[in-house]
XYZ file of N, CA and C in Angstrom:
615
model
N 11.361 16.198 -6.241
C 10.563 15.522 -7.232
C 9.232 16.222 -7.363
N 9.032 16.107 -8.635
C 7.504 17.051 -9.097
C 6.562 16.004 -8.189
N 5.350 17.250 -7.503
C 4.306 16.597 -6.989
C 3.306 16.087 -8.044
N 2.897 14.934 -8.150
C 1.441 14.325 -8.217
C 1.568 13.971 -10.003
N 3.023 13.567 -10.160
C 3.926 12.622 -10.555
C 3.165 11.476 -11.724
N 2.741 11.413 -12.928
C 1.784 10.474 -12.993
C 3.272 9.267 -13.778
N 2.473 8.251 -13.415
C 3.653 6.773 -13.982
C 3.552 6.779 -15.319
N 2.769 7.064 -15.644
C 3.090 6.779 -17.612
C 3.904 7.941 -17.633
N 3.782 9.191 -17.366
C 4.846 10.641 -18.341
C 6.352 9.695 -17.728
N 6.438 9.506 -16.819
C 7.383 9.290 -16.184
C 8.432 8.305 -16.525
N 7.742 6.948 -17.198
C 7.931 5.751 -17.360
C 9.182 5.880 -18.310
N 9.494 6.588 -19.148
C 10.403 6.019 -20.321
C 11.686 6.432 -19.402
N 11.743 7.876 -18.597
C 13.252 7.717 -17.961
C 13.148 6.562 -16.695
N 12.024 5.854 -16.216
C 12.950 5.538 -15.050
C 13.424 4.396 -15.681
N 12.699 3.629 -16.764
C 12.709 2.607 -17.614
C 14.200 2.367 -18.179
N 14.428 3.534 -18.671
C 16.213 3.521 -19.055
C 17.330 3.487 -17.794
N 16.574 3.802 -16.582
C 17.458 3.731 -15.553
C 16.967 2.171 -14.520
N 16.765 1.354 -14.954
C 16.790 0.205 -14.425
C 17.643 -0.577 -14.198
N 18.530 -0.628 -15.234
C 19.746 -1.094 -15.150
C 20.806 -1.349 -14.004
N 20.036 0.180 -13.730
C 21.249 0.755 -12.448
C 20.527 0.768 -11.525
N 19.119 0.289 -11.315
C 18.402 -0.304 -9.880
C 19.230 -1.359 -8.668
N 18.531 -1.477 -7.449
C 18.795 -2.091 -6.589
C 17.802 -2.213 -5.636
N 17.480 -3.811 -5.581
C 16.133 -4.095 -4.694
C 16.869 -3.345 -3.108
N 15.954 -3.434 -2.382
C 16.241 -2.866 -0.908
C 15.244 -3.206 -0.116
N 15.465 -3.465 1.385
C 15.159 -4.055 1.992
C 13.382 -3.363 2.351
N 13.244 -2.188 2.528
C 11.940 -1.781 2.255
C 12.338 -0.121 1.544
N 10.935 0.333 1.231
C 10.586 2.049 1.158
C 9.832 2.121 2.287
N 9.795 3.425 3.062
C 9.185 4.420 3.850
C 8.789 5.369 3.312
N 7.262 5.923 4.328
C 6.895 7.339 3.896
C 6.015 7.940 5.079
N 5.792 8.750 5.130
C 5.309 9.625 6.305
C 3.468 9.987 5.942
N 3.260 9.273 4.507
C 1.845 9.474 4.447
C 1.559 10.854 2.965
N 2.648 10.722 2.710
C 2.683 12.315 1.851
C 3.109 11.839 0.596
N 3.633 10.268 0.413
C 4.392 9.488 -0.839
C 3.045 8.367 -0.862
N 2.945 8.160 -2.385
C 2.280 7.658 -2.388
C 2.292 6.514 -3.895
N 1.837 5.371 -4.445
C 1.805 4.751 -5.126
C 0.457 4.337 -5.940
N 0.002 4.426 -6.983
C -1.618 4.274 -7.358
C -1.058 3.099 -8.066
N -1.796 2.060 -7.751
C -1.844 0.888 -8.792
C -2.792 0.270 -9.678
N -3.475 1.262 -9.528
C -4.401 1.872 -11.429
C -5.658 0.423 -10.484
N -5.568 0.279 -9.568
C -6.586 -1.216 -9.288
C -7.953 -0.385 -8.682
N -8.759 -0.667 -9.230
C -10.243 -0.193 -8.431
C -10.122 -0.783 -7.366
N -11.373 -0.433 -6.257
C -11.466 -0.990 -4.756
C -12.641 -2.154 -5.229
N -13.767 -2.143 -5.691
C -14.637 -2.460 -6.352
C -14.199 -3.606 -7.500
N -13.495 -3.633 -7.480
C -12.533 -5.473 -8.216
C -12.459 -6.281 -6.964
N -12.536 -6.388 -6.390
C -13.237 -7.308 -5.006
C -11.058 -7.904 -4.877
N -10.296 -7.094 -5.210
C -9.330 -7.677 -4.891
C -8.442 -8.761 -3.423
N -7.695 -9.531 -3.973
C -7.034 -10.074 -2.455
C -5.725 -9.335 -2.111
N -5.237 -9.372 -1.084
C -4.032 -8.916 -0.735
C -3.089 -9.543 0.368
N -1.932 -9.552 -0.024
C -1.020 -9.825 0.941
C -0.022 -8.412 0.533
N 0.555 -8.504 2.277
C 1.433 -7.339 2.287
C 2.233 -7.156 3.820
N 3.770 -7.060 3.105
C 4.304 -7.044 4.621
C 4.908 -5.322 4.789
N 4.333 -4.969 6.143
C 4.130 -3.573 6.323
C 4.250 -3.160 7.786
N 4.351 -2.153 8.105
C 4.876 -1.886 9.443
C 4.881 -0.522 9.901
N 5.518 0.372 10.915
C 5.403 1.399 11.383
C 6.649 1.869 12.258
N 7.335 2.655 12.325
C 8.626 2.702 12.810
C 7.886 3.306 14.927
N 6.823 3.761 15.316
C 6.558 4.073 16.496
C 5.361 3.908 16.267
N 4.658 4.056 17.369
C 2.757 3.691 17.079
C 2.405 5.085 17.071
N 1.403 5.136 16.075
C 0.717 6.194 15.133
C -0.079 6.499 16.756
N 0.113 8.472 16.297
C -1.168 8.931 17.538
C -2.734 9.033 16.928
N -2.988 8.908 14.950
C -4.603 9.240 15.093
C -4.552 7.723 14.009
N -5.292 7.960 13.333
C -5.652 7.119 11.970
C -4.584 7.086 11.069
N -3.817 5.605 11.009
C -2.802 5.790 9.954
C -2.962 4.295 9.158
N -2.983 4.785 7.791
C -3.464 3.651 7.024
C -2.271 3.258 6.143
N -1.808 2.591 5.629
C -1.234 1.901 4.941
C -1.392 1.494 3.382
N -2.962 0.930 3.448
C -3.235 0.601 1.483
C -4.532 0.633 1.667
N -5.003 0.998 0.529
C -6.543 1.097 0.535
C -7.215 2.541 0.105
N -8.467 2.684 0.462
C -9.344 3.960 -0.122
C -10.853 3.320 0.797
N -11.193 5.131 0.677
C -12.502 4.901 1.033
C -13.686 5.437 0.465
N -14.850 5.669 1.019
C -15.839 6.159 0.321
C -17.453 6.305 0.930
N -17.562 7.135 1.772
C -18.772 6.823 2.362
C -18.635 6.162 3.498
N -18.084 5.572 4.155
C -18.140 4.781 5.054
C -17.794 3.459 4.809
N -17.335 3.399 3.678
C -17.563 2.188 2.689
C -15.870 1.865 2.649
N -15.234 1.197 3.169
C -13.788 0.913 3.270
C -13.237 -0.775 2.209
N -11.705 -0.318 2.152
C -11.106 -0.913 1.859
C -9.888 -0.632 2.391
N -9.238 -0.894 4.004
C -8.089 -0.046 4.130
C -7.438 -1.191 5.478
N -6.206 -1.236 5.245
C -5.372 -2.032 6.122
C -4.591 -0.715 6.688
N -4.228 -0.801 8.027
C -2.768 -0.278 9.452
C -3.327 0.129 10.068
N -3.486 1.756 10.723
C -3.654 1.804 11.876
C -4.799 2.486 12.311
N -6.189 1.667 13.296
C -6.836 1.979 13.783
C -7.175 2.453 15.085
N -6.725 2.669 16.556
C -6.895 2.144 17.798
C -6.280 0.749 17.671
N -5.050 0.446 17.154
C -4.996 -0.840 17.222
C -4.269 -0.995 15.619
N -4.064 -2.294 15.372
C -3.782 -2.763 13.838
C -5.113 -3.250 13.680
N -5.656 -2.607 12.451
C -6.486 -3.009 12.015
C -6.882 -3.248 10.510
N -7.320 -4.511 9.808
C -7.819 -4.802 8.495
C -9.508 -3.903 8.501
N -10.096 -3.346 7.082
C -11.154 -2.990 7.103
C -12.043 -3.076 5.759
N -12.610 -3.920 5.216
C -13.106 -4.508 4.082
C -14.808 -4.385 4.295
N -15.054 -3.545 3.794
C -16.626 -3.292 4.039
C -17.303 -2.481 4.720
N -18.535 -2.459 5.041
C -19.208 -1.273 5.357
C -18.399 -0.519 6.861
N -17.950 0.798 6.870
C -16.692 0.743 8.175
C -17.062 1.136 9.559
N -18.909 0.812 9.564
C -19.648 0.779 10.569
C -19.820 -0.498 11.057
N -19.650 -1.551 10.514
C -19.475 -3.323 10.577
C -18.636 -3.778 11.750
N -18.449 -5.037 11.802
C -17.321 -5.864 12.419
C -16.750 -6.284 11.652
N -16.621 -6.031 10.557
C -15.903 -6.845 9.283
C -14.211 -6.639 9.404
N -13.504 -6.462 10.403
C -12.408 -6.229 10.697
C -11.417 -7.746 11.606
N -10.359 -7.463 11.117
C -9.221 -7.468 12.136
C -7.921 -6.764 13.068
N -8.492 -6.678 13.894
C -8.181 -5.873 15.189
C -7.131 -6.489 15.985
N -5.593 -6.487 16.345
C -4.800 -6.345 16.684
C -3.942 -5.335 17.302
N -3.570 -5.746 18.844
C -3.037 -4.710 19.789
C -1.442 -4.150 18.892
N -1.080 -3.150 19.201
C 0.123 -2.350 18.200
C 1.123 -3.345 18.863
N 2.630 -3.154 17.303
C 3.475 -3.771 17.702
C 3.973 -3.042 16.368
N 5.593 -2.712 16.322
C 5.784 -1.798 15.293
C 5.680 -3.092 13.975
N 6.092 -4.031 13.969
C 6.340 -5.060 13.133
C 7.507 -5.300 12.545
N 7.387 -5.752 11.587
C 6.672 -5.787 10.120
C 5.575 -7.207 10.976
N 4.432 -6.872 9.865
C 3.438 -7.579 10.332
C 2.826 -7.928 8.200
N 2.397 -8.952 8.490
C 1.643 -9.425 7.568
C 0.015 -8.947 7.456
N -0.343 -8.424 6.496
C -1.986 -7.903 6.035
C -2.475 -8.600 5.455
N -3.993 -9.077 5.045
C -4.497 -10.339 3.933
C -5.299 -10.218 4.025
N -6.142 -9.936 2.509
C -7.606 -9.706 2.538
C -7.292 -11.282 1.601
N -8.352 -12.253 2.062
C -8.369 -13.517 0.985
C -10.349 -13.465 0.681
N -10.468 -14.602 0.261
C -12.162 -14.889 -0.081
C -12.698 -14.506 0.898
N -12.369 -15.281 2.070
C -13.663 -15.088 3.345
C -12.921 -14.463 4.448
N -11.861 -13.707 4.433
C -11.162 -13.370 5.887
C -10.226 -12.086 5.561
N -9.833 -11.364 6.510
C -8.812 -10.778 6.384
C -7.955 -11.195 7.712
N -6.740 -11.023 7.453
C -5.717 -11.236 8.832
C -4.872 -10.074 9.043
N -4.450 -9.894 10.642
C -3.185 -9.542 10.800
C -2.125 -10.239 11.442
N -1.547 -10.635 10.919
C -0.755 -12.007 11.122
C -1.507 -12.800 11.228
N -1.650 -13.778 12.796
C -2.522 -14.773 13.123
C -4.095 -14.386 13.497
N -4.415 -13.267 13.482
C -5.593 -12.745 13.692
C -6.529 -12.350 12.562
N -7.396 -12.920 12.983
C -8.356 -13.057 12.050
C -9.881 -12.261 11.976
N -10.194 -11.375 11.064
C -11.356 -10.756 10.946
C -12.556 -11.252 9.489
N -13.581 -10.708 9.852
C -14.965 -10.890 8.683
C -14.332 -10.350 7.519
N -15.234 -10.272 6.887
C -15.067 -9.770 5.327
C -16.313 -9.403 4.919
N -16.605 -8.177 3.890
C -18.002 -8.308 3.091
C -17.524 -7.502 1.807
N -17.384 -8.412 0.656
C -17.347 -7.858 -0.377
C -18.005 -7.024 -0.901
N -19.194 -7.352 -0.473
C -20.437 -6.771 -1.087
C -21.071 -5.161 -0.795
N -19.929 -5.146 0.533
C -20.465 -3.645 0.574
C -19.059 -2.503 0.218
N -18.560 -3.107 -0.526
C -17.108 -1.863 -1.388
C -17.767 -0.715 -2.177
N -17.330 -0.064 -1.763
C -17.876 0.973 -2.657
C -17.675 1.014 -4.542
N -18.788 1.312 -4.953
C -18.670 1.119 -6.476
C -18.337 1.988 -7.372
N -17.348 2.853 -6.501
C -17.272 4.532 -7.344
C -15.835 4.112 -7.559
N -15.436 4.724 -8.688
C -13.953 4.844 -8.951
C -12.562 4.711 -8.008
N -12.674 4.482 -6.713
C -11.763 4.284 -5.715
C -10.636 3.535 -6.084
N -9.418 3.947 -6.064
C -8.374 2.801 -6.506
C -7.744 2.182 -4.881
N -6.909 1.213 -5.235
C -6.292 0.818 -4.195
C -4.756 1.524 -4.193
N -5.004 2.786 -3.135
C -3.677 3.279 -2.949
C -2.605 2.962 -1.968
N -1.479 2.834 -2.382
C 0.042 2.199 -1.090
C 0.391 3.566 -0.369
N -0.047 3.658 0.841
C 1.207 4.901 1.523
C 0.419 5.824 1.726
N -0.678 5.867 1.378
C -1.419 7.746 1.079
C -2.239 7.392 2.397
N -2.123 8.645 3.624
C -3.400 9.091 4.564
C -4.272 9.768 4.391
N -5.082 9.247 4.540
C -6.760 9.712 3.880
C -7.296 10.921 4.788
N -7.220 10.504 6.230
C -8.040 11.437 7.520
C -7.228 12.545 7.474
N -7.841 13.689 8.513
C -7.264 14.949 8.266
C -6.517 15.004 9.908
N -7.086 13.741 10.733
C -6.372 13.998 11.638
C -5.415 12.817 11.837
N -4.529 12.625 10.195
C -3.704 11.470 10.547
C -2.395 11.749 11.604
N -1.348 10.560 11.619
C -0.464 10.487 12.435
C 1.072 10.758 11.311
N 1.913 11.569 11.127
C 2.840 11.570 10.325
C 3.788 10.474 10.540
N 3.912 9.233 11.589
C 4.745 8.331 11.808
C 5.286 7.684 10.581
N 6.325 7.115 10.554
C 6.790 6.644 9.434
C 6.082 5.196 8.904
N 5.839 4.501 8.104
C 5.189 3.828 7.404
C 6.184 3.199 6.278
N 6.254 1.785 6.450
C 7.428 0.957 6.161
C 6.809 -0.270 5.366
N 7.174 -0.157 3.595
C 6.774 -1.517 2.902
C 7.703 -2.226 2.726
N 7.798 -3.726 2.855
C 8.276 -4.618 2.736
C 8.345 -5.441 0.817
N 7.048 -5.577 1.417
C 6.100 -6.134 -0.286
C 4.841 -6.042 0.171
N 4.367 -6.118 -1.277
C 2.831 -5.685 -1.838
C 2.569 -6.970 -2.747
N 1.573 -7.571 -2.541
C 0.738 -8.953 -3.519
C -0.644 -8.454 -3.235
N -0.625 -8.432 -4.609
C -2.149 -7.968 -5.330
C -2.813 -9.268 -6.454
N -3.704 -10.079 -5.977
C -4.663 -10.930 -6.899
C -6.038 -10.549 -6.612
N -6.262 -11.109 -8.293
C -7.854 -11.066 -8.894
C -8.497 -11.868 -8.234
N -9.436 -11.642 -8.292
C -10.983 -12.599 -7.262
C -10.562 -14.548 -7.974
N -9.985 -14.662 -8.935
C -9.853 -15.575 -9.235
C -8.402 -16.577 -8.624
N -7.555 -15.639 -8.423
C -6.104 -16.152 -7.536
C -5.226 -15.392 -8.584
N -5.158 -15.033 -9.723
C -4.523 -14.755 -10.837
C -3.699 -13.296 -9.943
N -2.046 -13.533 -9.814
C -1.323 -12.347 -9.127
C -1.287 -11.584 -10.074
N -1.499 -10.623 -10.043
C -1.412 -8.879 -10.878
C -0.736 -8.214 -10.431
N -0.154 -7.434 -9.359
C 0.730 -6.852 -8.647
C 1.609 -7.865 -7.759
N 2.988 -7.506 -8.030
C 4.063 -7.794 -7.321
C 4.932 -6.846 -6.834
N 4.446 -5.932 -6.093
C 5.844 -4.993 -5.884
C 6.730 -5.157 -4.780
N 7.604 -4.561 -5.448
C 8.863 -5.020 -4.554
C 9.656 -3.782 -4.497
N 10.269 -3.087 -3.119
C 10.868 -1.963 -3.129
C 12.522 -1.720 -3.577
N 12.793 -0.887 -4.752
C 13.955 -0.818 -4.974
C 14.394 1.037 -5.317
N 15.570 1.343 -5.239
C 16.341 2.410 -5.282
C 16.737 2.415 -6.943
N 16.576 3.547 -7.137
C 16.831 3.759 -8.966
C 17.393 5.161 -9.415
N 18.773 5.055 -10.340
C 18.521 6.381 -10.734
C 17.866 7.222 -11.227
N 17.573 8.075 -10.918
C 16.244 8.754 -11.996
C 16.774 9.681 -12.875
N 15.750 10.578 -13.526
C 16.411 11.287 -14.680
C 17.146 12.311 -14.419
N 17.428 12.959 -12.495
C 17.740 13.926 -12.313
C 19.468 13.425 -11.903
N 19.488 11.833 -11.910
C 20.845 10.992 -11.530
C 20.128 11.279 -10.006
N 19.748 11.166 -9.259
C 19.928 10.927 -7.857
C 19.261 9.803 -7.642
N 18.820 9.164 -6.292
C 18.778 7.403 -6.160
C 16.946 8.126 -5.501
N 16.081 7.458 -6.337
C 14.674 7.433 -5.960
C 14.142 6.281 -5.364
N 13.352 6.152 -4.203
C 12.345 4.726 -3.670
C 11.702 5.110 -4.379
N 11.032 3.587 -4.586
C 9.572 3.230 -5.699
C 9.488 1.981 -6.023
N 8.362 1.782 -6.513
C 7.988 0.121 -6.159
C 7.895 -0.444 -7.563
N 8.323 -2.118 -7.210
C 9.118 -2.572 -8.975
C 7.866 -3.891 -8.715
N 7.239 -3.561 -9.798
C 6.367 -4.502 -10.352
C 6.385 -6.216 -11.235
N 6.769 -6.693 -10.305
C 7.591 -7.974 -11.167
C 6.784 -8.693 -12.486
N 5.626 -8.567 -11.904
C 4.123 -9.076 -13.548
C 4.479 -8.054 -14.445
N 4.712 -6.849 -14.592
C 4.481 -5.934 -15.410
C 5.938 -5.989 -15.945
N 6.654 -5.726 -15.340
C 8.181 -5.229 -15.483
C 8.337 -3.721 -15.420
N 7.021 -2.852 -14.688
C 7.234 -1.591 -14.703
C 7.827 -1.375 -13.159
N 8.191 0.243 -13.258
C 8.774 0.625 -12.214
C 7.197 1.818 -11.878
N 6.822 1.679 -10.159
C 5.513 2.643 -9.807
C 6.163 3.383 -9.162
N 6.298 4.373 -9.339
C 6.845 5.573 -8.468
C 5.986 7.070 -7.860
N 6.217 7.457 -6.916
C 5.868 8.202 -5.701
C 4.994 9.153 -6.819
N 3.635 9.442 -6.373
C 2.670 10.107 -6.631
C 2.237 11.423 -5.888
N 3.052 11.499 -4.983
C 2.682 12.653 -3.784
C 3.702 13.420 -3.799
N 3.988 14.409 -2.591
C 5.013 14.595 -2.394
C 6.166 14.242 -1.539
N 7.383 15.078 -1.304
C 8.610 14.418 -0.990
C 9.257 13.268 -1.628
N 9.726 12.507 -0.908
C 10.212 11.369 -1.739
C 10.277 10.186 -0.528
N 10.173 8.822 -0.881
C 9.819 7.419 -0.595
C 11.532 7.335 0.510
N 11.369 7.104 1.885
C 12.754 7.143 2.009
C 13.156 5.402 1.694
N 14.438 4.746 1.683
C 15.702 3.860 1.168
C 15.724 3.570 2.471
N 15.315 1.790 2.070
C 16.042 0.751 3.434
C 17.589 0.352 2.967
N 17.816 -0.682 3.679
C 19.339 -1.176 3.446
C 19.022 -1.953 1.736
N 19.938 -1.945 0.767
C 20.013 -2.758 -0.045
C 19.919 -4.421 0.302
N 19.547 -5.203 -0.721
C 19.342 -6.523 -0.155
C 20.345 -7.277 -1.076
């Protein structure tokens, strides 16, 4: 698959190949696949998301989010499971000992979680530059290539209003072979891999 892939050129074949989709139990990626969901960091968004790791990461391995300065928006792996919403010199975190999972992520009004664990929040210090909220992409240079496992993705507006629903499914694409990529249930679009390689296929559901 062509690298760095944008979803609109893309959209009209996978669009005709929906038909012949199939939800699946998750997508994987090693940090090199990636998903943009056109969402600034700076929309003070909420999130839920069930996500996971097939072995524990050896450096910095992140999951969703972007950064900027020091200035975070990024859920998975820190020294630990960790949520990170705000200035990334703060305590504004939730910090959880590793466990491969699947584990639940949640940035809401006043908290973020990992599962039952609970961290600060500060909206106020997101960075205000163009940052989107990216699925799958490692930011550091000394990340961990471990595998990296989505379940689902819930994306709402500061108001509760859900905007993103993705959900991982297998599709033919225009080349006929079976692509991971994430199916947007609000939109009815299909978001597909922005990086390189390709998204690996859980079990069908």
């Amino acid at each position: 698959m062509a690298n760095a892939r944008q979803f609109m050129a893309a959209r009209t074949a996978a669009w005709a190949n929906i038909s012949r989709s199939k939800f699946v139990e998750y997508i994987s990626g090693n940090g090199n696949q990636y998903v943009d969901t056109g969402l600034l960091i700076s929309g003070k968004y909420r999130i839920e998301m069930k996500a996971g790791f097939d072995t524990i990461p050896t450096n910095d391995t992140w999951l969703i989010g972007d950064w900027s300065y020091s200035r975070c928006f990024l859920f998975g792996y820190y020294e630990g499971l960790r949520t990170r919403v705000g200035n990334d010199s703060s305590t504004y975190s939730a910090d959880k000992s590793f466990t491969k999972g699947p584990h639940i992520f949640k940035a809401t009004d006043t908290n973020t979680f990992v599962d039952d664990t609970r961290g600060g929040i500060n909206w106020n210090t997101l960075p205000s530059t163009g940052r989107k909220i990216i699925i799958g992409k490692s930011w550091h240079v000394n990340r961990s290539s471990v595998k990296r496992m989505f379940w689902y993705v819930k994306i709402f507006d500061p108001r509760g209003n859900l905007v993103r629903d993705y959900k991982p499914i297998r599709f033919t694409n225009e080349d006929g072979k079976n692509e991971g990529a994430l199916f947007d249930v609000v939109s009815g679009q299909i978001f597909r891999n922005e990086g390189s390689d390709d998204f690996g296929i859980g079990p069908d559901l």
